Amino acid sequence: MSVPVRAGPSSWRRAATLVLAAGWTRPVPAAASRPQPPAEGFRVLLLQRSASQGFLPGAQVFPGGVLEAADRSTDWLRLFAPHHGPPRFGLGRAPPQRAAFPVLPNVRPGAVDEDAAALPDDIAFRICAIRETFEEAGVLLLRPRDPRPPNQAPGCALAPPPALADWRARVRRDPRHFLSLCAQLDCTPDIWALHDWSVWITPFSRPGGRRFETTFFLCCLNEPPPVFPDLVEVVDCQWSSPSEAIERLISKEILLAPPQFYEIRRLGNFASLSDLHKFSLDRESEGTERWMPIILLTADGMIHLLPGDEMYLEDANFLENCMSTEKKTEEIMNEGKKFHRIVLYNSHNYGDYTDYSIHVTVLPKYKHVYPKSCVVVSKRADGGTSRWSSG
């Protein structure tokens, strides 16, 4: 095993993403032998990024984007007042601060804004995720300004505002206009509907690549709201169940980056929206794990090592380096037992993969759940049959 020559430092940005799940009643097959109640399920919103985007072009992603200064602005305090305010704005007890690798240069978890009165991270990242969901998908996750405590039931999105395109263009030009939109509608961002889910840090893959520390939130809605792709960053959208998304990945209809693949497989643990929503509420006080995958380049593919894997090293050198080996992926897999990894076979570029798999033998932490191990083999150019096996 070797480590490549150290590259130049990356430029880091903080971001937020929203996993938006909505209730869906699966129809009963017409061939059913006896009457059956419709099966409750859920679908997740996936947006297709424009092929012209510099980061993940053409990939299916959850709504989200970079944290802006406007998301932390003290101007939000007036909108939330007098019913909600610092330090937690009605979110409940703060989750524990967990020691996490790595400490990023100039991106310190929980760093205090220069303005001591600015919004805390828990609030600012939620506003960021809600704003970006509006910008990219035209979905407004707001609630009226009133003294009623936020309930814990799945929420619903507001109808799009008049002049949607105009408001979206204004917010894209200047994120401060999102506050203006909320004030005009006499609403606040529904920060209480967003639940901590995970934090992913972009691994090093090549010098000069874009790197993000992205907080993932989960939001459960009773039903899917209308979605209006902005046709700038996002060109298409689809509500898919976790199994439908994987089937589309197998048939190469869509492209998923490793974090999205992992999270969709993780969502596959839940049979219904109510199960998923209850789970997110039950673990609310636990906080999130913060993961930076370490990439291991093999002779015929790429492995994203995650914390808990026997090969994962909490070494700051891997902020700007990959691991590499002359062994093939199969050899590496046969040598190990304690796995927490995403494997991309037959390519060093996630966009050109043929086989995609997750291997998990470690136990989850902090009352969360990990995906079940699975191997996805996509349809091949030589006409080979696709298959998907899971455990």
Short mmCIF file of C-alpha atoms in Angstrom, two decimals:
data_model
loop_
_atom_site.label_atom_id
_atom_site.label_comp_id
_atom_site.label_asym_id
_atom_site.label_seq_id
_atom_site.Cartn_x
_atom_site.Cartn_y
_atom_site.Cartn_z
CA MET A 1 0.00 0.00 0.00
CA SER A 2 1.31 3.47 -0.85
CA VAL A 3 0.28 7.09 -0.56
CA PRO A 4 0.63 9.42 -3.58
CA VAL A 5 2.73 12.57 -3.49
CA ARG A 6 1.07 15.28 -1.45
CA ALA A 7 -1.03 17.71 -3.49
CA GLY A 8 -1.79 21.37 -2.96
CA PRO A 9 -4.38 22.37 -0.35
CA SER A 10 -8.06 22.20 -1.21
CA SER A 11 -10.54 25.04 -1.01
CA TRP A 12 -13.25 24.13 1.49
CA ARG A 13 -16.84 25.32 1.62
CA ARG A 14 -19.69 24.50 3.99
CA ALA A 15 -23.02 23.36 2.56
CA ALA A 16 -26.40 21.88 3.46
CA THR A 17 -28.51 19.24 1.72
CA LEU A 18 -32.12 18.20 2.24
CA VAL A 19 -33.30 14.60 1.90
CA LEU A 20 -36.96 15.28 1.17
CA ALA A 21 -39.18 12.21 1.72
CA ALA A 22 -42.91 12.27 0.98
CA GLY A 23 -45.68 9.80 1.66
CA TRP A 24 -46.81 7.57 -1.17
CA THR A 25 -49.48 4.89 -1.27
CA ARG A 26 -48.37 1.99 -3.42
CA PRO A 27 -51.22 0.57 -5.55
CA VAL A 28 -52.31 -3.00 -4.92
CA PRO A 29 -51.61 -5.33 -7.88
CA ALA A 30 -54.76 -6.05 -9.88
CA ALA A 31 -53.95 -9.77 -9.72
CA ALA A 32 -54.18 -9.86 -5.92
CA SER A 33 -56.21 -12.94 -4.85
CA ARG A 34 -58.17 -11.03 -2.19
CA PRO A 35 -58.78 -7.39 -1.28
CA GLN A 36 -55.75 -5.76 0.33
CA PRO A 37 -55.28 -2.30 1.83
CA PRO A 38 -52.91 -0.07 -0.12
CA ALA A 39 -49.35 -0.33 1.14
CA GLU A 40 -47.86 2.78 2.68
CA GLY A 41 -44.48 3.82 1.34
CA PHE A 42 -42.48 6.92 0.56
CA ARG A 43 -40.53 8.51 -2.21
CA VAL A 44 -37.49 10.77 -2.15
CA LEU A 45 -36.92 13.83 -4.31
CA LEU A 46 -33.95 13.52 -6.67
CA LEU A 47 -32.86 16.41 -8.86
CA GLN A 48 -30.78 16.00 -12.01
CA ARG A 49 -27.95 18.49 -12.17
CA SER A 50 -27.23 20.24 -15.45
CA ALA A 51 -24.45 18.73 -17.54
CA SER A 52 -22.83 22.18 -17.57
CA GLN A 53 -22.34 22.23 -13.78
CA GLY A 54 -18.73 22.04 -12.61
CA PHE A 55 -19.54 19.77 -9.64
CA LEU A 56 -21.30 16.42 -10.24
CA PRO A 57 -22.52 17.28 -13.77
CA GLY A 58 -25.54 15.24 -14.79
CA ALA A 59 -25.79 13.45 -11.44
CA GLN A 60 -28.94 12.90 -9.41
CA VAL A 61 -28.70 14.74 -6.10
CA PHE A 62 -30.80 15.90 -3.19
CA PRO A 63 -31.61 19.64 -3.11
CA GLY A 64 -28.89 21.70 -1.45
CA GLY A 65 -26.04 24.11 -1.80
CA VAL A 66 -23.44 26.32 -0.19
CA LEU A 67 -24.01 28.18 3.08
CA GLU A 68 -24.25 31.91 2.44
CA ALA A 69 -23.70 34.80 4.82
CA ALA A 70 -27.40 35.65 4.41
CA ASP A 71 -28.32 32.31 6.01
CA ARG A 72 -26.58 33.40 9.25
CA SER A 73 -27.79 37.00 9.19
CA THR A 74 -29.08 38.57 12.41
CA ASP A 75 -31.96 39.95 10.30
CA TRP A 76 -33.65 36.55 10.71
CA LEU A 77 -34.01 37.23 14.43
CA ARG A 78 -36.72 39.81 13.76
CA LEU A 79 -38.69 37.37 11.62
CA PHE A 80 -38.57 34.56 14.19
CA ALA A 81 -39.40 36.96 17.05
CA PRO A 82 -41.24 37.14 19.35
CA HIS A 83 -42.19 33.47 19.42
CA HIS A 84 -38.82 31.84 18.74
CA GLY A 85 -35.30 32.98 19.43
CA PRO A 86 -31.75 32.10 20.50
CA PRO A 87 -30.17 29.86 21.29
CA ARG A 88 -32.27 26.97 19.93
CA PHE A 89 -35.33 28.64 18.37
CA GLY A 90 -37.58 25.90 19.73
CA LEU A 91 -35.53 23.03 18.30
CA GLY A 92 -35.19 21.37 21.70
CA ARG A 93 -32.08 20.26 23.52
CA ALA A 94 -28.85 20.62 21.57
CA PRO A 95 -27.28 17.31 20.50
CA PRO A 96 -23.91 16.50 22.06
CA GLN A 97 -20.73 17.80 20.47
CA ARG A 98 -18.84 14.74 19.26
CA ALA A 99 -15.13 14.54 18.58
CA ALA A 100 -14.78 14.01 14.86
CA PHE A 101 -12.03 13.54 12.32
CA PRO A 102 -10.88 15.58 10.48
CA VAL A 103 -10.46 19.19 11.56
CA LEU A 104 -10.64 21.06 8.28
CA PRO A 105 -8.39 24.06 7.61
CA ASN A 106 -10.46 27.24 7.90
CA VAL A 107 -13.65 25.19 8.32
CA ARG A 108 -14.05 24.47 12.02
CA PRO A 109 -17.16 22.53 13.06
CA GLY A 110 -19.31 24.71 15.25
CA ALA A 111 -17.13 27.76 14.64
CA VAL A 112 -18.55 30.98 16.07
CA ASP A 113 -19.35 33.67 13.54
CA GLU A 114 -17.44 36.91 13.88
CA ASP A 115 -20.77 38.50 14.77
CA ALA A 116 -21.62 36.99 18.15
CA ALA A 117 -25.33 37.68 17.53
CA ALA A 118 -25.44 35.76 14.23
CA LEU A 119 -27.51 32.61 13.95
CA PRO A 120 -25.98 29.40 15.28
CA ASP A 121 -25.04 26.64 12.87
CA ASP A 122 -28.07 24.48 13.70
CA ILE A 123 -30.35 27.26 12.47
CA ALA A 124 -28.23 28.66 9.63
CA PHE A 125 -27.72 25.30 7.94
CA ARG A 126 -31.45 24.58 8.09
CA ILE A 127 -32.22 27.94 6.49
CA CYS A 128 -29.58 27.20 3.84
CA ALA A 129 -31.15 23.82 2.99
CA ILE A 130 -34.66 25.33 2.81
CA ARG A 131 -33.47 28.26 0.66
CA GLU A 132 -31.62 25.98 -1.75
CA THR A 133 -34.66 23.69 -2.03
CA PHE A 134 -36.68 26.71 -3.08
CA GLU A 135 -34.02 27.90 -5.54
CA GLU A 136 -33.49 24.53 -7.22
CA ALA A 137 -36.90 22.88 -6.95
CA GLY A 138 -39.40 25.67 -6.29
CA VAL A 139 -40.53 23.94 -3.07
CA LEU A 140 -41.27 26.27 -0.13
CA LEU A 141 -40.84 24.72 3.32
CA LEU A 142 -42.25 27.55 5.43
CA ARG A 143 -44.72 27.86 8.31
CA PRO A 144 -46.80 30.83 9.51
CA ARG A 145 -45.36 33.10 12.17
CA ASP A 146 -47.43 32.27 15.22
CA PRO A 147 -46.90 31.23 18.83
CA ARG A 148 -48.04 27.64 18.36
CA PRO A 149 -45.24 25.19 19.12
CA PRO A 150 -44.20 23.22 16.04
CA ASN A 151 -45.84 19.81 16.10
CA GLN A 152 -43.96 16.61 15.35
CA ALA A 153 -46.16 15.32 12.54
CA PRO A 154 -44.88 15.18 8.95
CA GLY A 155 -45.16 18.60 7.39
CA CYS A 156 -46.38 20.03 4.11
CA ALA A 157 -44.98 22.54 1.67
CA LEU A 158 -46.59 25.90 0.90
CA ALA A 159 -48.01 26.57 -2.53
CA PRO A 160 -45.49 28.29 -4.80
CA PRO A 161 -45.62 32.08 -4.42
CA PRO A 162 -46.98 34.30 -7.18
CA ALA A 163 -44.22 35.19 -9.63
CA LEU A 164 -42.22 32.08 -8.66
CA ALA A 165 -39.66 32.58 -11.43
CA ASP A 166 -39.10 36.21 -10.46
CA TRP A 167 -38.62 35.42 -6.76
CA ARG A 168 -36.29 32.56 -7.56
CA ALA A 169 -34.16 34.73 -9.83
CA ARG A 170 -33.94 37.41 -7.13
CA VAL A 171 -32.90 34.89 -4.45
CA ARG A 172 -30.31 33.36 -6.78
CA ARG A 173 -28.81 36.79 -7.43
CA ASP A 174 -28.83 37.71 -3.74
CA PRO A 175 -29.71 35.13 -1.03
CA ARG A 176 -30.87 37.97 1.25
CA HIS A 177 -34.05 38.13 -0.84
CA PHE A 178 -35.14 34.80 0.66
CA LEU A 179 -35.74 36.64 3.93
CA SER A 180 -37.78 39.22 2.01
CA LEU A 181 -39.92 36.47 0.51
CA CYS A 182 -40.54 34.92 3.92
CA ALA A 183 -41.45 38.32 5.39
CA GLN A 184 -43.88 39.04 2.55
CA LEU A 185 -45.59 35.69 3.15
CA ASP A 186 -45.53 36.31 6.94
CA CYS A 187 -43.78 32.97 7.42
CA THR A 188 -40.53 31.59 8.76
CA PRO A 189 -38.45 28.76 7.30
CA ASP A 190 -39.82 25.54 8.81
CA ILE A 191 -36.56 24.68 10.56
CA TRP A 192 -38.46 22.38 12.95
CA ALA A 193 -39.37 19.99 10.11
CA LEU A 194 -35.68 19.31 9.36
CA HIS A 195 -33.96 16.57 11.35
CA ASP A 196 -30.22 15.92 11.66
CA TRP A 197 -29.24 12.99 9.45
CA SER A 198 -25.54 12.94 8.49
CA VAL A 199 -22.49 15.03 7.58
CA TRP A 200 -20.36 14.15 4.54
CA ILE A 201 -16.97 15.67 3.72
CA THR A 202 -15.80 15.49 0.12
CA PRO A 203 -12.81 13.11 -0.05
CA PHE A 204 -9.61 14.00 -1.82
CA SER A 205 -9.64 12.64 -5.37
CA ARG A 206 -7.52 15.03 -7.40
CA PRO A 207 -5.61 18.28 -6.83
CA GLY A 208 -7.76 21.39 -7.02
CA GLY A 209 -11.07 19.55 -6.77
CA ARG A 210 -14.04 21.20 -5.11
CA ARG A 211 -14.41 20.13 -1.49
CA PHE A 212 -17.42 20.55 0.78
CA GLU A 213 -18.44 19.79 4.33
CA THR A 214 -22.14 19.10 3.80
CA THR A 215 -24.76 18.70 6.50
CA PHE A 216 -27.60 16.39 5.45
CA PHE A 217 -31.07 16.94 6.92
CA LEU A 218 -34.14 14.74 6.59
CA CYS A 219 -37.61 16.24 6.10
CA CYS A 220 -40.77 14.11 5.93
CA LEU A 221 -43.86 15.46 4.14
CA ASN A 222 -47.32 13.92 4.04
CA GLU A 223 -47.43 14.07 0.25
CA PRO A 224 -45.11 15.13 -2.58
CA PRO A 225 -45.40 18.84 -3.41
CA PRO A 226 -45.20 20.07 -7.00
CA VAL A 227 -41.59 20.51 -8.11
CA PHE A 228 -40.40 23.13 -10.56
CA PRO A 229 -36.75 22.59 -11.61
CA ASP A 230 -34.98 25.90 -12.11
CA LEU A 231 -33.57 24.74 -15.51
CA VAL A 232 -30.28 26.40 -14.60
CA GLU A 233 -28.60 24.19 -12.01
CA VAL A 234 -31.32 21.53 -12.20
CA VAL A 235 -32.83 20.24 -15.46
CA ASP A 236 -35.12 17.44 -14.28
CA CYS A 237 -36.59 15.85 -11.16
CA GLN A 238 -38.21 12.65 -9.99
CA TRP A 239 -39.81 11.27 -6.86
CA SER A 240 -38.39 7.76 -6.45
CA SER A 241 -38.63 5.09 -3.79
CA PRO A 242 -35.22 3.85 -2.64
CA SER A 243 -35.66 0.62 -4.61
CA GLU A 244 -36.75 2.51 -7.75
CA ALA A 245 -33.67 4.73 -7.54
CA ILE A 246 -31.39 1.70 -7.30
CA GLU A 247 -33.12 0.03 -10.25
CA ARG A 248 -32.59 3.18 -12.29
CA LEU A 249 -28.94 3.19 -11.25
CA ILE A 250 -28.60 -0.43 -12.40
CA SER A 251 -30.06 0.38 -15.80
CA LYS A 252 -27.82 3.46 -16.07
CA GLU A 253 -30.79 5.80 -16.31
CA ILE A 254 -29.28 7.88 -13.52
CA LEU A 255 -25.91 8.63 -11.99
CA LEU A 256 -25.41 8.77 -8.22
CA ALA A 257 -22.33 9.99 -6.36
CA PRO A 258 -21.25 7.74 -3.47
CA PRO A 259 -22.91 9.75 -0.64
CA GLN A 260 -26.26 9.77 -2.45
CA PHE A 261 -25.95 6.05 -3.21
CA TYR A 262 -25.18 5.34 0.45
CA GLU A 263 -28.04 7.48 1.76
CA ILE A 264 -30.59 6.00 -0.62
CA ARG A 265 -29.53 2.52 0.45
CA ARG A 266 -29.79 3.64 4.09
CA LEU A 267 -33.36 4.85 3.46
CA GLY A 268 -34.14 1.37 2.15
CA ASN A 269 -34.25 0.19 5.78
CA PHE A 270 -37.65 1.86 6.19
CA ALA A 271 -40.92 0.48 4.85
CA SER A 272 -43.07 3.57 5.36
CA LEU A 273 -42.94 7.31 5.84
CA SER A 274 -44.27 6.93 9.38
CA ASP A 275 -41.44 4.52 10.23
CA LEU A 276 -38.85 6.90 8.81
CA HIS A 277 -40.34 9.94 10.53
CA LYS A 278 -40.59 8.21 13.91
CA PHE A 279 -36.99 7.04 13.60
CA SER A 280 -35.78 10.58 12.89
CA LEU A 281 -37.64 11.89 15.95
CA ASP A 282 -36.45 9.09 18.25
CA ARG A 283 -32.78 9.79 17.54
CA GLU A 284 -33.08 13.59 17.44
CA SER A 285 -30.94 14.16 20.54
CA GLU A 286 -28.09 11.96 19.26
CA GLY A 287 -26.73 14.34 16.63
CA THR A 288 -24.86 13.17 13.55
CA GLU A 289 -21.72 11.36 12.54
CA ARG A 290 -19.28 13.36 10.45
CA TRP A 291 -17.54 11.33 7.76
CA MET A 292 -14.70 12.03 5.35
CA PRO A 293 -14.24 9.01 3.09
CA ILE A 294 -10.66 8.05 2.27
CA ILE A 295 -10.23 6.88 -1.30
CA LEU A 296 -8.20 3.75 -1.97
CA LEU A 297 -7.26 3.42 -5.64
CA THR A 298 -6.90 -0.24 -6.68
CA ALA A 299 -5.64 -1.76 -9.91
CA ASP A 300 -9.16 -1.95 -11.30
CA GLY A 301 -11.32 0.42 -9.29
CA MET A 302 -11.81 2.62 -6.28
CA ILE A 303 -12.88 2.05 -2.68
CA HIS A 304 -14.32 4.76 -0.46
CA LEU A 305 -13.34 3.79 3.07
CA LEU A 306 -15.63 5.06 5.84
CA PRO A 307 -15.04 5.36 9.61
CA GLY A 308 -15.13 1.98 11.32
CA ASP A 309 -13.62 0.13 8.36
CA GLU A 310 -10.48 -1.83 9.25
CA MET A 311 -8.48 0.11 6.64
CA TYR A 312 -9.71 3.56 7.65
CA LEU A 313 -7.00 5.75 9.20
CA GLU A 314 -7.72 8.94 11.12
CA ASP A 315 -4.66 10.62 9.67
CA ALA A 316 -4.69 14.27 8.60
CA ASN A 317 -2.41 13.37 5.66
CA PHE A 318 -5.50 12.02 3.90
CA LEU A 319 -7.06 15.47 3.75
CA GLU A 320 -4.94 15.93 0.61
CA ASN A 321 -4.05 12.36 -0.37
CA CYS A 322 -5.50 9.06 -1.50
CA MET A 323 -4.29 5.56 -0.75
CA SER A 324 -3.21 3.36 -3.64
CA THR A 325 -2.34 -0.27 -4.24
CA GLU A 326 -1.34 -2.50 -7.14
CA LYS A 327 -3.79 -5.14 -5.94
CA LYS A 328 -7.18 -5.63 -7.56
CA THR A 329 -10.34 -4.78 -5.68
CA GLU A 330 -11.30 -8.44 -5.29
CA GLU A 331 -7.99 -9.17 -3.56
CA ILE A 332 -8.49 -6.30 -1.13
CA MET A 333 -12.02 -7.48 -0.38
CA ASN A 334 -10.93 -11.08 0.21
CA GLU A 335 -8.29 -9.96 2.72
CA GLY A 336 -10.67 -8.06 5.00
CA LYS A 337 -13.50 -8.73 7.43
CA LYS A 338 -14.44 -5.47 9.11
CA PHE A 339 -16.03 -3.40 6.37
CA HIS A 340 -17.61 0.01 6.06
CA ARG A 341 -16.94 0.92 2.46
CA ILE A 342 -18.36 1.87 -0.92
CA VAL A 343 -16.73 0.06 -3.85
CA LEU A 344 -16.59 1.26 -7.45
CA TYR A 345 -15.27 -1.43 -9.77
CA ASN A 346 -13.54 -1.17 -13.14
CA SER A 347 -12.98 2.58 -13.04
CA HIS A 348 -11.18 5.39 -11.24
CA ASN A 349 -14.01 7.77 -12.15
CA TYR A 350 -17.38 7.39 -10.42
CA GLY A 351 -19.15 8.50 -13.61
CA ASP A 352 -17.72 5.57 -15.59
CA TYR A 353 -18.35 2.75 -13.10
CA THR A 354 -19.78 -0.63 -14.11
CA ASP A 355 -20.25 -2.18 -10.65
CA TYR A 356 -21.21 -0.27 -7.51
CA SER A 357 -21.48 -1.81 -4.05
CA ILE A 358 -21.69 -1.15 -0.31
CA HIS A 359 -20.17 -3.48 2.27
CA VAL A 360 -21.09 -2.97 5.94
CA THR A 361 -20.18 -5.33 8.76
CA VAL A 362 -19.80 -2.73 11.53
CA LEU A 363 -22.52 -1.66 13.94
CA PRO A 364 -24.08 1.81 13.62
CA LYS A 365 -23.51 4.48 16.25
CA TYR A 366 -25.73 6.99 18.02
CA LYS A 367 -29.03 5.17 17.37
CA HIS A 368 -28.61 5.55 13.60
CA VAL A 369 -28.87 2.81 11.00
CA TYR A 370 -26.42 1.84 8.24
CA PRO A 371 -27.31 0.35 4.84
CA LYS A 372 -27.40 -3.36 4.32
CA SER A 373 -24.54 -4.65 2.20
CA CYS A 374 -25.42 -4.80 -1.47
CA VAL A 375 -23.77 -5.33 -4.84
CA VAL A 376 -25.14 -3.46 -7.83
CA VAL A 377 -23.99 -4.65 -11.27
CA SER A 378 -25.10 -2.32 -14.02
CA LYS A 379 -26.01 -3.20 -17.58
CA ARG A 380 -22.87 -3.63 -19.61
CA ALA A 381 -21.98 -2.49 -23.08
CA ASP A 382 -21.46 -6.14 -24.12
CA GLY A 383 -25.10 -6.94 -23.36
CA GLY A 384 -24.51 -8.70 -20.05
CA THR A 385 -27.40 -8.98 -17.62
CA SER A 386 -27.71 -6.54 -14.74
CA ARG A 387 -28.31 -7.83 -11.23
CA TRP A 388 -28.71 -6.45 -7.73
CA SER A 389 -28.05 -8.55 -4.69
CA SER A 390 -28.37 -7.36 -1.12
CA GLY A 391 -27.92 -8.72 2.37
#
